[in-house]
Structures are given as structure tokens and as C-alpha cells.
XYZ file of C-alpha atoms in Angstrom:
520
model
C 2.533 1.810 -34.182
C 1.160 3.418 -37.339
C -1.279 0.564 -37.797
C -2.260 0.897 -34.162
C -3.100 4.535 -34.726
C -5.193 3.754 -37.779
C -7.350 1.221 -35.986
C -7.630 3.179 -32.757
C -5.700 0.567 -30.781
C -8.825 -1.450 -30.023
C -7.780 -4.561 -31.908
C -5.106 -6.939 -30.641
C -3.299 -9.789 -32.420
C -5.572 -12.786 -32.907
C -3.226 -15.064 -30.983
C -3.370 -12.766 -27.971
C -7.146 -12.445 -28.195
C -7.389 -16.218 -28.503
C -5.480 -16.793 -25.278
C -7.514 -14.156 -23.463
C -10.811 -15.537 -24.720
C -9.893 -19.125 -23.837
C -8.907 -18.009 -20.346
C -12.134 -16.069 -19.878
C -14.251 -18.810 -21.387
C -12.785 -21.404 -19.012
C -13.571 -19.174 -16.024
C -17.050 -18.459 -17.329
C -17.846 -22.142 -17.887
C -16.611 -23.068 -14.415
C -18.411 -20.125 -12.820
C -21.678 -20.901 -14.579
C -21.599 -24.373 -13.085
C -21.633 -22.878 -9.601
C -25.089 -22.419 -8.094
C -26.510 -19.073 -7.044
C -24.737 -17.895 -3.824
C -27.924 -18.547 -1.807
C -28.120 -22.148 -2.997
C -24.340 -22.512 -2.665
C -24.607 -21.919 1.094
C -27.601 -24.261 1.335
C -25.627 -27.014 -0.390
C -22.604 -26.313 1.805
C -24.763 -26.578 4.922
C -25.981 -29.989 3.727
C -22.399 -31.051 3.000
C -21.323 -29.930 6.479
C -24.099 -32.065 7.985
C -22.995 -35.159 6.029
C -19.300 -34.581 6.752
C -20.036 -34.127 10.450
C -21.838 -37.488 10.483
C -18.888 -39.239 8.795
C -16.279 -37.561 11.018
C -18.337 -38.333 14.118
C -18.568 -41.998 13.121
C -14.775 -42.056 12.658
C -14.231 -40.445 16.057
C -12.310 -37.473 14.673
C -11.103 -35.047 17.347
C -8.376 -32.503 17.961
C -6.505 -31.193 20.998
C -6.426 -27.410 21.113
C -3.390 -25.409 22.311
C -5.266 -25.109 25.626
C -5.152 -28.945 25.887
C -8.891 -29.227 25.384
C -10.070 -32.231 23.379
C -12.667 -31.167 20.803
C -14.818 -33.808 19.098
C -17.114 -33.475 16.103
C -20.794 -32.868 16.794
C -23.055 -34.790 14.422
C -25.583 -32.554 12.630
C -27.585 -35.625 11.607
C -28.144 -36.686 15.216
C -31.153 -35.791 17.343
C -29.145 -32.983 18.963
C -28.093 -31.693 15.566
C -31.652 -31.649 14.235
C -32.910 -29.816 17.323
C -30.046 -27.312 16.995
C -30.843 -26.705 13.319
C -34.519 -26.034 14.069
C -34.155 -24.090 17.299
C -31.320 -21.868 16.109
C -32.598 -21.061 12.598
C -34.223 -17.732 13.466
C -31.490 -16.705 15.875
C -28.817 -17.531 13.294
C -30.535 -15.153 10.887
C -31.661 -12.289 13.128
C -28.520 -12.460 15.250
C -26.149 -12.474 12.258
C -23.907 -9.486 13.018
C -23.672 -7.955 9.524
C -27.436 -7.931 8.929
C -28.476 -5.105 11.233
C -25.275 -3.123 10.725
C -25.506 -3.120 6.934
C -29.233 -2.397 6.813
C -28.818 0.528 9.200
C -25.923 1.932 7.136
C -28.000 1.594 3.968
C -30.713 3.818 5.447
C -28.245 6.680 5.159
C -26.201 5.640 2.124
C -29.300 4.560 0.202
C -31.074 7.829 0.998
C -28.048 9.829 -0.226
C -27.989 7.768 -3.398
C -31.704 8.102 -4.132
C -31.782 11.880 -3.694
C -28.967 12.104 -6.262
C -26.261 13.346 -3.881
C -23.574 10.835 -4.857
C -24.104 11.200 -8.601
C -23.888 14.985 -8.489
C -20.785 14.949 -6.278
C -19.025 12.460 -8.586
C -19.925 14.493 -11.661
C -18.695 17.635 -9.979
C -15.396 16.028 -8.993
C -14.385 14.940 -12.494
C -15.735 17.906 -14.483
C -13.829 21.125 -15.185
C -10.378 19.909 -14.181
C -7.042 20.516 -15.969
C -6.120 17.942 -18.618
C -2.912 17.049 -16.766
C -4.915 16.023 -13.688
C -7.812 14.257 -15.398
C -6.431 10.723 -14.984
C -5.683 11.197 -11.297
C -9.029 12.831 -10.562
C -10.973 10.128 -12.409
C -9.187 7.416 -10.408
C -9.577 9.252 -7.106
C -13.288 9.762 -7.750
C -13.684 6.127 -8.777
C -12.011 4.749 -5.662
C -14.000 7.023 -3.356
C -17.133 6.268 -5.368
C -17.463 2.817 -3.826
C -19.221 4.508 -0.939
C -22.185 4.695 -3.333
C -21.850 0.935 -3.860
C -22.620 -0.365 -7.366
C -24.041 2.973 -8.513
C -20.499 4.245 -9.022
C -19.830 1.494 -11.594
C -22.722 2.779 -13.695
C -22.018 6.506 -13.323
C -18.250 7.063 -13.355
C -16.844 4.979 -16.299
C -19.098 6.441 -19.038
C -18.618 9.917 -17.568
C -14.827 9.461 -17.661
C -14.982 8.292 -21.283
C -16.837 11.477 -22.296
C -14.345 13.652 -20.423
C -11.372 11.914 -22.054
C -12.891 12.328 -25.507
C -13.700 16.009 -24.903
C -10.016 16.798 -24.188
C -8.619 14.696 -27.047
C -7.673 11.604 -25.063
C -8.727 8.059 -25.977
C -12.264 7.591 -24.535
C -11.785 3.845 -24.019
C -8.724 4.603 -21.874
C -10.911 6.802 -19.680
C -13.665 4.193 -19.605
C -11.328 1.391 -18.530
C -9.314 3.487 -16.077
C -12.460 4.638 -14.280
C -13.893 1.116 -14.169
C -10.647 -0.247 -12.728
C -10.606 2.492 -10.083
C -14.178 1.725 -9.021
C -14.021 -2.077 -9.233
C -10.443 -3.016 -8.303
C -10.416 -0.242 -5.708
C -13.839 -1.175 -4.384
C -12.650 -1.846 -0.856
C -10.425 1.229 -0.371
C -11.682 4.592 0.840
C -10.941 7.492 3.156
C -14.371 7.065 4.720
C -15.990 4.117 6.441
C -18.279 2.533 3.845
C -20.819 -0.259 3.708
C -18.086 -2.767 2.809
C -16.281 -2.089 6.099
C -19.483 -2.692 8.044
C -20.398 -5.846 6.141
C -17.016 -7.583 6.286
C -16.328 -6.667 9.917
C -19.750 -8.029 10.860
C -19.018 -11.381 9.229
C -15.584 -11.469 10.891
C -17.125 -10.807 14.301
C -19.789 -13.470 13.774
C -17.172 -16.062 12.848
C -14.433 -15.339 15.374
C -16.715 -14.803 18.381
C -18.713 -17.877 17.420
C -15.586 -19.970 17.909
C -13.723 -17.920 20.524
C -16.212 -16.298 22.872
C -13.497 -14.155 24.454
C -12.324 -12.735 21.107
C -12.963 -9.046 20.594
C -15.438 -7.832 17.995
C -14.055 -6.591 14.683
C -15.089 -2.974 14.191
C -15.831 -1.246 10.848
C -12.877 1.009 11.727
C -10.393 -1.840 12.135
C -9.020 -1.641 8.562
C -9.283 2.130 8.216
C -5.563 3.019 8.309
C -4.610 0.457 5.686
C -7.560 1.168 3.394
C -7.096 4.944 3.570
C -3.429 4.507 2.622
C -4.500 2.094 -0.134
C -6.620 4.863 -1.655
C -3.521 6.986 -2.236
C -1.504 4.018 -3.501
C -4.201 3.020 -5.987
C -4.435 6.513 -7.478
C -0.761 6.495 -8.443
C -0.505 2.817 -9.424
C -3.626 2.857 -11.628
C -2.519 6.173 -13.170
C 0.922 4.730 -13.959
C -0.570 1.649 -15.638
C -3.078 3.739 -17.563
C -0.563 6.303 -18.803
C 2.421 4.038 -19.444
C 0.736 0.848 -20.688
C -2.901 1.295 -21.691
C -2.936 4.667 -23.438
C 0.152 3.912 -25.576
C -1.301 0.515 -26.422
C -4.600 2.007 -27.530
C -2.852 4.683 -29.574
C -4.692 7.556 -31.200
C -8.463 7.273 -31.149
C -10.228 6.654 -34.465
C -13.913 7.662 -34.221
C -14.754 5.971 -37.543
C -16.081 2.849 -35.817
C -17.961 4.639 -33.033
C -21.650 5.031 -32.420
C -22.046 8.655 -33.524
C -24.576 9.383 -30.793
C -22.026 8.590 -28.089
C -19.546 11.073 -29.562
C -22.087 13.894 -29.470
C -23.140 13.147 -25.897
C -22.478 16.053 -23.561
C -21.556 16.021 -19.906
C -24.518 17.485 -18.085
C -23.411 20.528 -16.166
C -24.501 20.933 -12.583
C -27.574 23.089 -12.243
C -27.528 26.010 -9.763
C -29.813 24.198 -7.336
C -27.515 21.157 -7.414
C -24.498 23.331 -6.646
C -26.383 24.929 -3.775
C -27.421 21.477 -2.600
C -23.816 20.278 -2.436
C -22.777 23.472 -0.643
C -25.541 23.226 1.954
C -24.934 19.490 2.436
C -21.258 20.011 3.210
C -22.006 22.949 5.499
C -24.530 20.864 7.452
C -22.106 17.934 7.586
C -19.355 20.260 8.810
C -21.558 21.519 11.653
C -22.424 17.923 12.582
C -18.747 16.876 12.597
C -17.851 19.852 14.791
C -20.554 18.878 17.282
C -19.347 15.274 17.345
C -15.757 16.492 17.784
C -16.823 18.498 20.841
C -18.018 15.239 22.377
C -14.685 13.514 21.693
C -11.818 16.018 21.871
C -12.173 17.163 25.512
C -10.614 14.700 27.956
C -13.975 14.427 29.710
C -16.006 14.276 26.494
C -19.295 12.396 26.615
C -18.201 9.949 23.901
C -14.908 9.084 25.583
C -14.403 5.885 27.529
C -13.149 5.324 31.062
C -10.196 7.507 32.015
C -10.645 9.496 28.817
C -9.966 6.507 26.529
C -10.669 6.979 22.802
C -9.841 3.526 21.440
C -12.131 1.860 23.969
C -14.933 4.393 23.961
C -18.615 4.893 23.099
C -17.397 6.836 20.044
C -15.729 3.887 18.313
C -18.201 1.285 19.533
C -21.058 3.366 18.091
C -19.367 4.499 14.884
C -22.096 3.038 12.638
C -24.965 5.140 14.096
C -22.719 8.224 13.952
C -21.922 7.601 10.279
C -25.602 6.901 9.589
C -26.497 10.347 10.936
C -23.787 11.931 8.781
C -25.228 10.440 5.573
C -28.779 11.353 6.538
C -27.698 14.953 7.146
C -25.896 15.071 3.787
C -28.859 13.534 1.953
C -31.568 15.648 3.582
C -29.630 18.917 3.221
C -28.915 18.218 -0.430
C -32.355 16.818 -1.230
C -34.414 19.739 0.055
C -32.059 22.298 -1.507
C -31.847 20.578 -4.906
C -35.535 19.725 -4.955
C -35.209 15.929 -4.982
C -36.961 15.943 -1.614
C -40.225 17.860 -1.533
C -41.668 16.908 1.834
C -40.647 15.073 4.983
C -42.554 11.951 3.971
C -40.224 11.609 0.968
C -37.393 10.640 3.325
C -38.824 7.279 4.537
C -40.106 6.621 1.018
C -36.597 6.858 -0.460
C -35.163 4.881 2.448
C -37.714 2.189 1.656
C -36.602 2.193 -1.989
C -33.028 1.647 -0.826
C -34.136 -1.272 1.341
C -35.836 -2.927 -1.649
C -32.443 -3.053 -3.329
C -31.091 -4.934 -0.290
C -33.557 -7.826 -0.639
C -30.996 -10.041 -2.373
C -28.506 -9.433 0.443
C -31.104 -10.282 3.102
C -31.956 -13.569 1.381
C -28.260 -14.442 1.037
C -27.648 -13.682 4.710
C -30.279 -16.226 5.766
C -28.438 -19.071 4.012
C -24.933 -17.867 4.943
C -25.912 -17.537 8.611
C -27.093 -21.183 8.733
C -23.908 -22.427 7.062
C -21.629 -20.547 9.479
C -23.663 -21.669 12.501
C -23.512 -25.341 11.434
C -19.804 -25.078 10.684
C -19.165 -23.784 14.197
C -21.595 -26.083 16.069
C -20.155 -29.244 14.519
C -16.641 -28.144 15.617
C -15.385 -28.805 12.079
C -14.136 -25.213 11.984
C -12.080 -25.815 15.146
C -10.605 -29.038 13.797
C -9.672 -27.428 10.477
C -8.198 -24.318 12.107
C -6.102 -26.230 14.654
C -4.831 -28.785 12.137
C -4.339 -26.074 9.524
C -2.285 -23.909 11.847
C -0.204 -26.933 12.892
C 0.406 -27.778 9.226
C 1.519 -24.217 8.509
C 3.857 -24.317 11.508
C 5.341 -27.612 10.346
C 5.969 -26.076 6.923
C 7.395 -23.001 8.652
C 4.715 -20.857 6.993
C 3.537 -18.825 9.956
C 4.578 -15.397 8.753
C 3.675 -12.909 6.066
C 4.140 -15.513 3.335
C 1.100 -17.432 4.572
C -0.977 -14.247 4.473
C 0.188 -13.448 0.955
C -0.784 -16.981 -0.051
C -4.246 -16.381 1.386
C -4.504 -13.130 -0.605
C -3.706 -14.996 -3.831
C -6.278 -17.697 -2.992
C -8.876 -14.960 -2.449
C -8.024 -13.462 -5.849
C -8.423 -16.754 -7.670
C -11.698 -17.708 -5.973
C -13.015 -14.192 -6.670
C -12.946 -15.007 -10.382
C -15.804 -17.449 -9.748
C -17.660 -15.824 -6.821
C -17.770 -12.074 -7.363
C -19.909 -11.180 -4.351
C -17.466 -9.991 -1.694
C -19.861 -10.744 1.152
C -20.588 -14.254 -0.143
C -16.896 -14.973 -0.654
C -15.908 -13.738 2.802
C -18.764 -15.685 4.404
C -17.334 -18.738 2.629
C -13.639 -18.206 3.442
C -13.810 -16.561 6.879
C -14.966 -19.659 8.840
C -11.865 -21.524 7.616
C -9.106 -18.911 7.488
C -9.991 -16.535 10.333
C -9.718 -19.200 13.090
C -6.636 -20.723 11.402
C -4.701 -17.452 11.455
C -6.139 -16.641 14.887
C -4.455 -19.826 16.124
C -1.194 -18.468 14.708
C -1.648 -15.264 16.690
C -2.918 -12.898 13.987
C -5.661 -10.386 14.680
C -8.814 -11.152 12.649
C -8.819 -7.581 11.310
C -5.361 -8.204 9.804
C -6.537 -11.411 8.128
C -9.519 -9.454 6.822
C -7.118 -6.994 5.144
C -5.361 -9.851 3.339
C -8.722 -11.014 2.014
C -9.837 -7.548 0.900
C -6.726 -7.085 -1.246
C -7.274 -10.315 -3.149
C -11.020 -9.883 -3.417
C -10.723 -6.402 -4.926
C -7.810 -6.691 -7.346
C -9.320 -9.380 -9.582
C -12.865 -7.963 -9.702
C -12.127 -6.552 -13.162
C -11.199 -9.951 -14.636
C -14.168 -12.087 -13.740
C -16.688 -12.738 -16.524
C -19.113 -13.552 -13.703
C -19.083 -9.842 -12.822
C -22.159 -8.336 -14.543
C -20.441 -4.957 -14.781
C -17.710 -6.439 -16.973
C -20.425 -7.143 -19.549
C -21.725 -3.592 -19.118
C -18.203 -2.275 -19.670
C -17.896 -4.227 -22.911
C -21.164 -2.671 -24.072
C -19.777 0.825 -23.501
C -16.546 -0.131 -25.286
C -18.474 -1.231 -28.363
C -20.193 2.140 -28.533
C -16.804 3.813 -28.901
C -15.417 1.094 -31.180
C -17.793 -1.554 -32.517
C -14.867 -3.897 -33.247
C -14.114 -4.309 -29.528
C -14.598 -7.800 -28.165
C -14.164 -9.732 -24.944
C -10.588 -10.565 -25.903
C -9.838 -6.877 -26.419
C -11.248 -6.049 -23.007
C -9.418 -8.915 -21.326
C -6.054 -8.023 -22.839
C -6.444 -4.486 -21.482
C -7.733 -5.516 -18.043
C -5.063 -8.125 -17.340
C -2.156 -5.652 -16.834
C -4.316 -3.633 -14.444
C -5.311 -6.667 -12.363
C -1.860 -8.236 -12.099
C 0.024 -5.017 -11.368
C -2.558 -3.756 -8.870
C -2.427 -7.081 -7.021
C 1.393 -7.010 -7.045
C 1.524 -3.404 -5.807
C -1.040 -4.097 -3.088
C 0.837 -7.194 -1.902
C 4.091 -5.219 -1.776
C 2.360 -2.525 0.264
C 0.876 -5.204 2.545
C 4.287 -6.838 3.089
C 6.005 -3.514 3.847
C 3.159 -2.536 6.178
C 3.514 -5.873 7.971
C 7.294 -5.694 8.253
C 7.011 -2.233 9.787
C 4.424 -3.569 12.232
C 1.992 -0.740 11.520
C -1.546 -0.870 12.852
C -4.214 -1.655 10.233
C -6.783 0.383 12.153
C -7.129 2.411 15.371
C -5.572 0.302 18.125
C -5.457 -2.800 15.903
C -2.065 -4.479 15.772
C -1.115 -7.242 13.382
C -0.600 -9.707 16.210
C -3.008 -10.416 19.045
């Protein structure tokens, strides 16, 4: 322990670092061999076409539970070629997540570009009692995913400075904040862009194969993800306090970049404080007005017979959330001075859209792959045979879902884009579990757990490299093995805790979202 204090706890035994580095290096080598996600979907579409030709030649078919015989459609036939050409634009423009995500980003992107999210996050973690610092950093990090990747750049270095200023190990703050943002990326009290994106892909897949299936709403995982936010705060805090901080020991600034130790947390300026105040007041007025359209039994946003679950309110939740973010951004921007004139609003929205160009390009390829997968009926054949195989193995319960969560975690080490990974896995697993009677929104929850927990382990995640850069500023001896040995307990224990929560939630039969049961 004494030696650990002298070296600041940032160096681990060589044998341990060796194992960690070999593990990371193997993942990195395998991941680097994968093509860019755009090209990955192009290659998969080509593979689907070839496989459909082979399966068609072999006369492969399946009988559905409705006693309908489904045969493989050949993508390399005349009909397949015509389908590929005639559906290309519709596959892209009609892809459910595209419009939903772009619309959401008008509001979220505007709030980000006027500085609203950064100021709120800084305000949340500054000037808090030392005993609550860990919990507040984690809470802010988990909620920070609403600002997308910006939170990964803002919160960890800010947490490190706060930890150092109160005599705690800055690397502990850095890592704890990064884990909260990255491993907790899918949890939140609010509906975020992730909810819109994943639910859109789920709807595209499940309705493409089962036309009578209901659409998956951005609200359909809200209960589980809101509860996950609370769980993550306490689990991450426990790991940080009981495992990471003791392991790091007392901080030794001898090996630090001196400039980082003298860095000061920028205090909020008066106009920024007024901006936050006015933004929340305006948002409060907006929420009251929306409530007046929902709470009365004859409210304008209620459905037939006063229904709330089947109502214009829930079916139009994305435009309502968009307006909320625009109100927050505009109120803050004009008060704080980051917006000078009305024309600045579309300009900053346009800047946010430029950042979505990579997503738009990816969607084009993913949409073609999913459309081909469904048109060839390969998805139906896999889902029916897969569900039959699970039934024969007596794996039709929670165990199968937990297995899917673990698969998602492992694959996430190589494909870090949540949207790309879900677009890849959803066409196979959503119909398979749908055949077993599970609601697609429930299957989506199982994926989100696995996708999030292992984000912090993947060397393919560019923010892991950024994190290592920050670590080296506080201790130049830090290496990838050091980082890995500290991240591994977080990843494994968070995944275990989340799976336990998922199992208990399932056993109790709780809804994962408003009106969304586990079973169909």
C-alpha cells in the first residue's frame, strides 16, 4: 500500500498490464480488420444477395406458426434486381429513424451549440459538498448523454479538476465520470436521441416483417431506463469508492503535467446563470401548457374515450420534445448572448445537421441491408428456425434474453456505434424473440444493456483514446494497460448489476415503458 501511495496508484504489476494489453490488442486487431460501418452494411447486402441465390437454388423454405409456407426470394433474379433499384430511394427516405433523429437533433443540436448543455453540466458538478461529489459527477454524466458525444468531452476532465481541488485522486474522477457518460449512455430520465434512434430501427424491422405489429415508440423503454439511471449512480459510486479509489491510492502530482494542475474550473458568468434561470422558467411554462392539454379527461392531446396510452400525446412525443429543447436553447441563448439575432437559430441548427452527415450516410447503407434481408425472407426463416431451436433447448425465458445481452456486449467491443450495431442485430433477434411472444421494446432493452456496459472497454471507441490522453496529463506513466485494468471492474460489475436488475424487473412482470408489457 505504501508503494502504491508513492507512485500515485497509476502503475499496476507488469503481469496484470500484460494480460490487459494482450486482451485489448486482440480486440483492436480484430476490430481494425472490420470495414467502416457504411461499407460493412454494403458488404452484408451483397452477402445477403448471394446467400438468397444459394438458398433459393436449394429450395429452402419454412412454415410459420400461422401454417404459411415462406420461401426464399432470390435477390440475384430479375425480380430482385428490380426490387433493389425501385426501392433504393424509398428504403432510405422511408427509414423510420432518419426523420425522427434529424428532427430531434434540430432541438438538441441547437441547445448544444448555444452552450446550454455545457453550462448546465458545469453548474451541476460545481460547488457541491465533498461527500456528494462522486454521486453528483455520476448523475451528471448519466444525464449528460442527452448532449450526445459532447458530454464525453466536457464532463470527465471537469470531474478530474473537481476531484483534485478537494484533495481526491483526479484520475478517479476522470474515470468515474467517463464510465458514467459512456457505460450509462443509454439511461436517462428524459427521452433522448438514443431512444428515438433505436425505436425507429426497431419499428422499421418489426413492421417490415409483421405488418400488423405496433410501432415501437421512443417512450417504450422509459420506465426501465429512468430506473437504470438511479441504479447506475449507486453502482458506479460503489465501484469507484470501494475499488478504484483505494487501488489508485494517494495522488502523487510529481508525474503530472503542471499546467493541468493549475487549471481552474471556469465559474458561471452572471449572464449564463440568468440564461439557465430563464430557460428553465420558459420550459416550465411550456410543460404546464402541455399538461393542460393532457390532464383534463377531455384534453386535446388525449385519445378516444380520454385514453392517454393511445393518444396524440404519446404518438407525437418527438415534436413535443423538439419544442421543449428549442425553447430551452432559445431562452438560454438570447439571455446568455450566444444568440444575437433570430437568424442565428437556423444557422446553429444547420451546424448541428452538419455533424449528422456521417449518420445520414450510414443510414443509406443500413436501410438497403435491412430491406434486402426482409425482402428475401431470410429474416423470417432465421427467426422461425431460431425460435424453434430455442424452444427445443427450452430457452424461451429470461435466460435467452440475458444471453442476447451478453452477445450484444461482446459484439460492442468491435462495433462501437450503437445505431450500427442495432441495425445489424435487430433484423435477426427482434423477429426471433417476437416469435417467442416478446414485445420488441423488451428485446430492445436487453440490447441496450449490453451495448452500453462494454462501451468503456473497446479500443475501437475513439473516446477511450481521448481518456488515456487525459490520464497521461495527470500521470505521464499511465498506459493502455493501466486504463484497461481500471476499466474492467467497472464494465463487468455494471453489466452484472444491470442484468440482475433486468432479471428482477422481468420476474416481477413490470412494464418497460408506458403500456408496454414484456409479453405481447
